[in-house]
Amino acid sequence: PPGNLSDCPNGSRWVMDVFNECAQDGRDIASVVLGLVSILCFAAASFPQFYQACKTGIMDRALSIYFLLGWLGGDLLNLVGSFLADQLPLQVYTAVYYVLADLVMLSLYCYYKAKNRGGGFAATINAAFVFLFLGTVSTVSSLGRGAAVAQDPATFKGRSLLSAHTDELRPKPFTRSEIVGFTIGSVSSVLYLCSRVPQIYTNVRVKSTVGVSYSLFALVMLGNLLYGLSV
């Protein structure tokens, strides 16, 4: 029945109602709260760079294109992996947001590169990214509807470390979809790690960080720290 916490004895009702997760004590709730603050840091990280790009107009010289492509590739694989690994809805929604933020960042890079070179193809680049944006949104919406239909509404879904069912106590092999999802997630992590290298090289080569937002990397570092504490 709605509101029944038999699958999560003494669990926090608001965590169960909002996130469908099992938080049974203060440590679990602290983990959830730190994870939420971490997501907010990651979600807000792109805005200082957007402002810096519009302020200086030299985003194409400040950031490495391989840095941006590495982030976009990592977020795209993270989005695909979140569907295949059947992650929580909050993880899927944030993955969609990260992809859209990366597309905005990449479009700004291409716009200023075309503008600073005096090219006349800025409108073509913007149109291409609009179609890519709409295609991403429609694809994600289709996947979301398919996942909602396939999900069993009577099945409790929570963090594996914080919940256990009687039928889950026995070992179960990973499904093919889960294995592919975890593999894609691992490749996504590699892209995240490697994407920093081109940006470091760019800053060393030009001997300047003008046009690069300090807050972007500060918020990402803070988000990673809070996420680590949450785990």
PDB file of C-alpha atoms in Angstrom:
ATOM      1  CA  PRO A   1       0.000   0.000   0.000  1.00  0.00           C
ATOM      2  CA  PRO A   2       1.119   3.624  -0.464  1.00  0.00           C
ATOM      3  CA  GLY A   3       3.292   4.733   2.438  1.00  0.00           C
ATOM      4  CA  ASN A   4       4.077   1.193   3.536  1.00  0.00           C
ATOM      5  CA  LEU A   5       7.720   1.055   4.673  1.00  0.00           C
ATOM      6  CA  SER A   6       7.827  -2.680   5.340  1.00  0.00           C
ATOM      7  CA  ASP A   7      10.678  -2.969   2.816  1.00  0.00           C
ATOM      8  CA  CYS A   8      12.604  -0.320   4.756  1.00  0.00           C
ATOM      9  CA  PRO A   9      12.016  -0.688   8.529  1.00  0.00           C
ATOM     10  CA  ASN A  10      12.379   2.592  10.450  1.00  0.00           C
ATOM     11  CA  GLY A  11      13.247   4.338   7.196  1.00  0.00           C
ATOM     12  CA  SER A  12      12.864   8.041   6.508  1.00  0.00           C
ATOM     13  CA  ARG A  13       9.474   8.619   4.915  1.00  0.00           C
ATOM     14  CA  TRP A  14      10.457  11.761   2.995  1.00  0.00           C
ATOM     15  CA  VAL A  15      13.459  10.043   1.443  1.00  0.00           C
ATOM     16  CA  MET A  16      11.254   7.094   0.483  1.00  0.00           C
ATOM     17  CA  ASP A  17       8.471   9.310  -0.902  1.00  0.00           C
ATOM     18  CA  VAL A  18      10.716  11.690  -2.853  1.00  0.00           C
ATOM     19  CA  PHE A  19      13.590   9.463  -3.982  1.00  0.00           C
ATOM     20  CA  ASN A  20      12.242   5.950  -3.422  1.00  0.00           C
ATOM     21  CA  GLU A  21      15.386   5.158  -1.421  1.00  0.00           C
ATOM     22  CA  CYS A  22      15.846   3.509   1.954  1.00  0.00           C
ATOM     23  CA  ALA A  23      17.503   5.701   4.607  1.00  0.00           C
ATOM     24  CA  GLN A  24      17.260   4.047   8.019  1.00  0.00           C
ATOM     25  CA  ASP A  25      19.479   6.237  10.199  1.00  0.00           C
ATOM     26  CA  GLY A  26      21.285   9.572  10.359  1.00  0.00           C
ATOM     27  CA  ARG A  27      24.244   8.236   8.393  1.00  0.00           C
ATOM     28  CA  ASP A  28      21.995   7.205   5.510  1.00  0.00           C
ATOM     29  CA  ILE A  29      20.189  10.563   5.497  1.00  0.00           C
ATOM     30  CA  ALA A  30      23.530  12.404   5.566  1.00  0.00           C
ATOM     31  CA  SER A  31      24.595  10.356   2.547  1.00  0.00           C
ATOM     32  CA  VAL A  32      21.435  11.345   0.670  1.00  0.00           C
ATOM     33  CA  VAL A  33      21.804  15.048   1.561  1.00  0.00           C
ATOM     34  CA  LEU A  34      25.501  15.123   0.574  1.00  0.00           C
ATOM     35  CA  GLY A  35      24.615  13.428  -2.701  1.00  0.00           C
ATOM     36  CA  LEU A  36      21.959  16.063  -3.410  1.00  0.00           C
ATOM     37  CA  VAL A  37      24.353  18.940  -2.663  1.00  0.00           C
ATOM     38  CA  SER A  38      26.916  17.246  -4.904  1.00  0.00           C
ATOM     39  CA  ILE A  39      24.392  17.150  -7.748  1.00  0.00           C
ATOM     40  CA  LEU A  40      23.651  20.863  -7.230  1.00  0.00           C
ATOM     41  CA  CYS A  41      27.371  21.655  -7.471  1.00  0.00           C
ATOM     42  CA  PHE A  42      27.702  19.735 -10.723  1.00  0.00           C
ATOM     43  CA  ALA A  43      24.503  21.285 -12.086  1.00  0.00           C
ATOM     44  CA  ALA A  44      25.690  24.837 -11.325  1.00  0.00           C
ATOM     45  CA  ALA A  45      29.280  24.317 -12.496  1.00  0.00           C
ATOM     46  CA  SER A  46      28.637  25.246 -16.138  1.00  0.00           C
ATOM     47  CA  PHE A  47      26.993  28.625 -15.480  1.00  0.00           C
ATOM     48  CA  PRO A  48      30.177  30.482 -14.426  1.00  0.00           C
ATOM     49  CA  GLN A  49      31.841  29.325 -17.644  1.00  0.00           C
ATOM     50  CA  PHE A  50      28.835  30.470 -19.681  1.00  0.00           C
ATOM     51  CA  TYR A  51      29.179  33.920 -18.094  1.00  0.00           C
ATOM     52  CA  GLN A  52      32.937  33.972 -18.587  1.00  0.00           C
ATOM     53  CA  ALA A  53      32.546  33.026 -22.245  1.00  0.00           C
ATOM     54  CA  CYS A  54      30.081  35.834 -22.920  1.00  0.00           C
ATOM     55  CA  LYS A  55      32.202  38.300 -20.940  1.00  0.00           C
ATOM     56  CA  THR A  56      35.583  37.645 -22.584  1.00  0.00           C
ATOM     57  CA  GLY A  57      34.505  36.323 -26.000  1.00  0.00           C
ATOM     58  CA  ILE A  58      37.618  34.135 -26.259  1.00  0.00           C
ATOM     59  CA  MET A  59      36.206  30.791 -25.190  1.00  0.00           C
ATOM     60  CA  ASP A  60      37.682  29.115 -28.280  1.00  0.00           C
ATOM     61  CA  ARG A  61      41.191  30.092 -27.157  1.00  0.00           C
ATOM     62  CA  ALA A  62      40.665  29.482 -23.440  1.00  0.00           C
ATOM     63  CA  LEU A  63      39.209  25.962 -23.516  1.00  0.00           C
ATOM     64  CA  SER A  64      40.407  22.884 -25.350  1.00  0.00           C
ATOM     65  CA  ILE A  65      37.916  21.348 -27.779  1.00  0.00           C
ATOM     66  CA  TYR A  66      39.089  17.902 -26.673  1.00  0.00           C
ATOM     67  CA  PHE A  67      38.289  18.833 -23.073  1.00  0.00           C
ATOM     68  CA  LEU A  68      34.717  19.703 -24.070  1.00  0.00           C
ATOM     69  CA  LEU A  69      34.334  16.634 -26.285  1.00  0.00           C
ATOM     70  CA  GLY A  70      35.642  14.411 -23.484  1.00  0.00           C
ATOM     71  CA  TRP A  71      33.045  15.813 -21.095  1.00  0.00           C
ATOM     72  CA  LEU A  72      30.280  15.424 -23.664  1.00  0.00           C
ATOM     73  CA  GLY A  73      31.334  11.862 -24.490  1.00  0.00           C
ATOM     74  CA  GLY A  74      31.501  10.964 -20.809  1.00  0.00           C
ATOM     75  CA  ASP A  75      28.057  12.419 -20.115  1.00  0.00           C
ATOM     76  CA  LEU A  76      26.515  10.747 -23.178  1.00  0.00           C
ATOM     77  CA  LEU A  77      27.865   7.343 -22.122  1.00  0.00           C
ATOM     78  CA  ASN A  78      26.736   8.041 -18.564  1.00  0.00           C
ATOM     79  CA  LEU A  79      23.228   8.739 -19.866  1.00  0.00           C
ATOM     80  CA  VAL A  80      23.117   5.529 -21.920  1.00  0.00           C
ATOM     81  CA  GLY A  81      24.582   3.536 -19.047  1.00  0.00           C
ATOM     82  CA  SER A  82      22.026   4.918 -16.598  1.00  0.00           C
ATOM     83  CA  PHE A  83      19.217   3.478 -18.727  1.00  0.00           C
ATOM     84  CA  LEU A  84      20.913   0.123 -19.285  1.00  0.00           C
ATOM     85  CA  ALA A  85      21.858  -0.264 -15.601  1.00  0.00           C
ATOM     86  CA  ASP A  86      18.312   0.724 -14.528  1.00  0.00           C
ATOM     87  CA  GLN A  87      19.495   3.495 -12.225  1.00  0.00           C
ATOM     88  CA  LEU A  88      17.284   5.689 -10.068  1.00  0.00           C
ATOM     89  CA  PRO A  89      15.165   8.335 -11.860  1.00  0.00           C
ATOM     90  CA  LEU A  90      17.134  11.157 -10.209  1.00  0.00           C
ATOM     91  CA  GLN A  91      20.360   9.793 -11.721  1.00  0.00           C
ATOM     92  CA  VAL A  92      18.752   9.598 -15.162  1.00  0.00           C
ATOM     93  CA  TYR A  93      17.374  13.137 -14.988  1.00  0.00           C
ATOM     94  CA  THR A  94      20.713  14.599 -13.908  1.00  0.00           C
ATOM     95  CA  ALA A  95      22.473  12.667 -16.687  1.00  0.00           C
ATOM     96  CA  VAL A  96      20.098  14.283 -19.213  1.00  0.00           C
ATOM     97  CA  TYR A  97      20.813  17.719 -17.745  1.00  0.00           C
ATOM     98  CA  TYR A  98      24.584  17.215 -17.952  1.00  0.00           C
ATOM     99  CA  VAL A  99      24.343  16.298 -21.644  1.00  0.00           C
ATOM    100  CA  LEU A 100      22.254  19.376 -22.407  1.00  0.00           C
ATOM    101  CA  ALA A 101      24.673  21.623 -20.471  1.00  0.00           C
ATOM    102  CA  ASP A 102      27.595  20.144 -22.433  1.00  0.00           C
ATOM    103  CA  LEU A 103      25.824  20.859 -25.716  1.00  0.00           C
ATOM    104  CA  VAL A 104      25.334  24.490 -24.700  1.00  0.00           C
ATOM    105  CA  MET A 105      29.017  24.731 -23.746  1.00  0.00           C
ATOM    106  CA  LEU A 106      30.119  23.202 -27.037  1.00  0.00           C
ATOM    107  CA  SER A 107      27.811  25.465 -29.032  1.00  0.00           C
ATOM    108  CA  LEU A 108      29.305  28.522 -27.311  1.00  0.00           C
ATOM    109  CA  TYR A 109      32.780  27.291 -28.184  1.00  0.00           C
ATOM    110  CA  CYS A 110      31.887  26.849 -31.858  1.00  0.00           C
ATOM    111  CA  TYR A 111      30.070  30.197 -31.967  1.00  0.00           C
ATOM    112  CA  TYR A 112      33.021  32.184 -30.648  1.00  0.00           C
ATOM    113  CA  LYS A 113      35.465  30.242 -32.786  1.00  0.00           C
ATOM    114  CA  ALA A 114      33.462  31.139 -35.888  1.00  0.00           C
ATOM    115  CA  LYS A 115      32.998  34.736 -34.736  1.00  0.00           C
ATOM    116  CA  ASN A 116      36.665  35.317 -33.885  1.00  0.00           C
ATOM    117  CA  ARG A 117      37.784  33.881 -37.214  1.00  0.00           C
ATOM    118  CA  GLY A 118      35.304  36.054 -39.071  1.00  0.00           C
ATOM    119  CA  GLY A 119      33.601  33.050 -40.637  1.00  0.00           C
ATOM    120  CA  GLY A 120      30.086  33.156 -41.938  1.00  0.00           C
ATOM    121  CA  PHE A 121      29.054  29.734 -40.744  1.00  0.00           C
ATOM    122  CA  ALA A 122      28.040  30.607 -37.175  1.00  0.00           C
ATOM    123  CA  ALA A 123      24.346  30.316 -38.084  1.00  0.00           C
ATOM    124  CA  THR A 124      24.938  26.880 -39.603  1.00  0.00           C
ATOM    125  CA  ILE A 125      26.691  25.688 -36.430  1.00  0.00           C
ATOM    126  CA  ASN A 126      23.875  27.022 -34.243  1.00  0.00           C
ATOM    127  CA  ALA A 127      21.253  25.307 -36.404  1.00  0.00           C
ATOM    128  CA  ALA A 128      23.140  22.014 -36.212  1.00  0.00           C
ATOM    129  CA  PHE A 129      23.244  22.186 -32.425  1.00  0.00           C
ATOM    130  CA  VAL A 130      19.530  23.031 -32.266  1.00  0.00           C
ATOM    131  CA  PHE A 131      18.744  19.866 -34.238  1.00  0.00           C
ATOM    132  CA  LEU A 132      21.151  17.878 -32.058  1.00  0.00           C
ATOM    133  CA  PHE A 133      19.517  19.299 -28.933  1.00  0.00           C
ATOM    134  CA  LEU A 134      16.018  18.420 -30.127  1.00  0.00           C
ATOM    135  CA  GLY A 135      17.147  14.960 -31.185  1.00  0.00           C
ATOM    136  CA  THR A 136      18.679  14.325 -27.763  1.00  0.00           C
ATOM    137  CA  VAL A 137      15.537  15.470 -25.966  1.00  0.00           C
ATOM    138  CA  SER A 138      13.245  13.319 -28.140  1.00  0.00           C
ATOM    139  CA  THR A 139      15.488  10.255 -27.769  1.00  0.00           C
ATOM    140  CA  VAL A 140      15.647  10.630 -23.999  1.00  0.00           C
ATOM    141  CA  SER A 141      11.870  11.092 -23.823  1.00  0.00           C
ATOM    142  CA  SER A 142      11.324   7.893 -25.822  1.00  0.00           C
ATOM    143  CA  LEU A 143      13.731   5.937 -23.634  1.00  0.00           C
ATOM    144  CA  GLY A 144      12.075   7.332 -20.514  1.00  0.00           C
ATOM    145  CA  ARG A 145       8.610   6.260 -21.661  1.00  0.00           C
ATOM    146  CA  GLY A 146       9.903   2.803 -22.512  1.00  0.00           C
ATOM    147  CA  ALA A 147      11.550   2.436 -19.110  1.00  0.00           C
ATOM    148  CA  ALA A 148       8.402   3.600 -17.334  1.00  0.00           C
ATOM    149  CA  VAL A 149       6.308   0.990 -19.123  1.00  0.00           C
ATOM    150  CA  ALA A 150       8.769  -1.787 -18.429  1.00  0.00           C
ATOM    151  CA  GLN A 151       9.170  -0.983 -14.723  1.00  0.00           C
ATOM    152  CA  ASP A 152       7.134  -2.998 -12.236  1.00  0.00           C
ATOM    153  CA  PRO A 153       5.367  -0.479  -9.967  1.00  0.00           C
ATOM    154  CA  ALA A 154       5.219  -2.984  -7.110  1.00  0.00           C
ATOM    155  CA  THR A 155       8.981  -3.447  -6.991  1.00  0.00           C
ATOM    156  CA  PHE A 156      10.893  -1.474  -4.381  1.00  0.00           C
ATOM    157  CA  LYS A 157      13.834   0.323  -5.933  1.00  0.00           C
ATOM    158  CA  GLY A 158      16.563   1.718  -3.707  1.00  0.00           C
ATOM    159  CA  ARG A 159      20.252   1.787  -3.067  1.00  0.00           C
ATOM    160  CA  SER A 160      21.676  -1.707  -3.039  1.00  0.00           C
ATOM    161  CA  LEU A 161      23.832  -0.923  -0.024  1.00  0.00           C
ATOM    162  CA  LEU A 162      20.877   0.349   1.996  1.00  0.00           C
ATOM    163  CA  SER A 163      18.184  -2.195   1.184  1.00  0.00           C
ATOM    164  CA  ALA A 164      17.806  -5.940   0.924  1.00  0.00           C
ATOM    165  CA  HIS A 165      14.898  -8.223   0.066  1.00  0.00           C
ATOM    166  CA  THR A 166      14.437 -11.857   0.887  1.00  0.00           C
ATOM    167  CA  ASP A 167      14.822 -12.903  -2.739  1.00  0.00           C
ATOM    168  CA  GLU A 168      17.887 -10.669  -3.100  1.00  0.00           C
ATOM    169  CA  LEU A 169      19.870 -12.467  -0.419  1.00  0.00           C
ATOM    170  CA  ARG A 170      20.701 -15.221  -2.894  1.00  0.00           C
ATOM    171  CA  PRO A 171      23.422 -14.450  -5.474  1.00  0.00           C
ATOM    172  CA  LYS A 172      22.076 -13.383  -8.842  1.00  0.00           C
ATOM    173  CA  PRO A 173      24.068 -13.087 -12.068  1.00  0.00           C
ATOM    174  CA  PHE A 174      24.158  -9.716 -13.772  1.00  0.00           C
ATOM    175  CA  THR A 175      21.953  -9.389 -16.815  1.00  0.00           C
ATOM    176  CA  ARG A 176      23.502  -8.564 -20.184  1.00  0.00           C
ATOM    177  CA  SER A 177      21.972  -5.105 -20.057  1.00  0.00           C
ATOM    178  CA  GLU A 178      23.502  -4.445 -16.626  1.00  0.00           C
ATOM    179  CA  ILE A 179      26.939  -5.646 -17.754  1.00  0.00           C
ATOM    180  CA  VAL A 180      26.822  -3.385 -20.823  1.00  0.00           C
ATOM    181  CA  GLY A 181      25.598  -0.504 -18.655  1.00  0.00           C
ATOM    182  CA  PHE A 182      28.416  -0.889 -16.124  1.00  0.00           C
ATOM    183  CA  THR A 183      30.972  -1.210 -18.942  1.00  0.00           C
ATOM    184  CA  ILE A 184      29.728   1.987 -20.583  1.00  0.00           C
ATOM    185  CA  GLY A 185      29.869   3.707 -17.199  1.00  0.00           C
ATOM    186  CA  SER A 186      33.508   2.650 -16.811  1.00  0.00           C
ATOM    187  CA  VAL A 187      34.393   4.050 -20.249  1.00  0.00           C
ATOM    188  CA  SER A 188      32.564   7.238 -19.265  1.00  0.00           C
ATOM    189  CA  SER A 189      34.790   7.563 -16.186  1.00  0.00           C
ATOM    190  CA  VAL A 190      37.909   7.135 -18.342  1.00  0.00           C
ATOM    191  CA  LEU A 191      36.726   9.939 -20.642  1.00  0.00           C
ATOM    192  CA  TYR A 192      36.140  12.215 -17.650  1.00  0.00           C
ATOM    193  CA  LEU A 193      39.648  11.574 -16.355  1.00  0.00           C
ATOM    194  CA  CYS A 194      41.379  11.942 -19.728  1.00  0.00           C
ATOM    195  CA  SER A 195      39.479  15.112 -20.666  1.00  0.00           C
ATOM    196  CA  ARG A 196      41.484  17.133 -18.127  1.00  0.00           C
ATOM    197  CA  VAL A 197      44.779  16.444 -19.881  1.00  0.00           C
ATOM    198  CA  PRO A 198      44.065  18.495 -23.076  1.00  0.00           C
ATOM    199  CA  GLN A 199      42.897  21.435 -20.959  1.00  0.00           C
ATOM    200  CA  ILE A 200      46.050  21.329 -18.817  1.00  0.00           C
ATOM    201  CA  TYR A 201      48.140  21.205 -21.995  1.00  0.00           C
ATOM    202  CA  THR A 202      46.260  24.196 -23.442  1.00  0.00           C
ATOM    203  CA  ASN A 203      46.843  26.300 -20.318  1.00  0.00           C
ATOM    204  CA  VAL A 204      50.537  25.388 -20.248  1.00  0.00           C
ATOM    205  CA  ARG A 205      50.942  26.113 -23.976  1.00  0.00           C
ATOM    206  CA  VAL A 206      49.338  29.566 -23.879  1.00  0.00           C
ATOM    207  CA  LYS A 207      50.749  30.292 -20.385  1.00  0.00           C
ATOM    208  CA  SER A 208      47.418  31.789 -19.350  1.00  0.00           C
ATOM    209  CA  THR A 209      44.056  30.883 -17.857  1.00  0.00           C
ATOM    210  CA  VAL A 210      42.247  33.960 -19.184  1.00  0.00           C
ATOM    211  CA  GLY A 211      38.755  32.969 -20.296  1.00  0.00           C
ATOM    212  CA  VAL A 212      38.655  29.897 -18.052  1.00  0.00           C
ATOM    213  CA  SER A 213      36.269  30.168 -15.114  1.00  0.00           C
ATOM    214  CA  TYR A 214      37.822  29.291 -11.761  1.00  0.00           C
ATOM    215  CA  SER A 215      34.349  28.598 -10.364  1.00  0.00           C
ATOM    216  CA  LEU A 216      33.760  25.885 -12.973  1.00  0.00           C
ATOM    217  CA  PHE A 217      36.580  23.723 -11.649  1.00  0.00           C
ATOM    218  CA  ALA A 218      36.006  24.731  -8.014  1.00  0.00           C
ATOM    219  CA  LEU A 219      32.383  23.549  -8.169  1.00  0.00           C
ATOM    220  CA  VAL A 220      33.376  20.330  -9.938  1.00  0.00           C
ATOM    221  CA  MET A 221      36.022  19.631  -7.283  1.00  0.00           C
ATOM    222  CA  LEU A 222      33.513  20.362  -4.507  1.00  0.00           C
ATOM    223  CA  GLY A 223      30.930  18.129  -6.184  1.00  0.00           C
ATOM    224  CA  ASN A 224      33.419  15.270  -6.435  1.00  0.00           C
ATOM    225  CA  LEU A 225      34.402  15.702  -2.770  1.00  0.00           C
ATOM    226  CA  LEU A 226      30.782  15.680  -1.573  1.00  0.00           C
ATOM    227  CA  TYR A 227      29.978  12.708  -3.804  1.00  0.00           C
ATOM    228  CA  GLY A 228      32.907  10.797  -2.318  1.00  0.00           C
ATOM    229  CA  LEU A 229      31.683  11.587   1.200  1.00  0.00           C
ATOM    230  CA  SER A 230      28.182  10.486   0.209  1.00  0.00           C
ATOM    231  CA  VAL A 231      29.461   7.131  -1.031  1.00  0.00           C
TER     232      VAL A 231
END
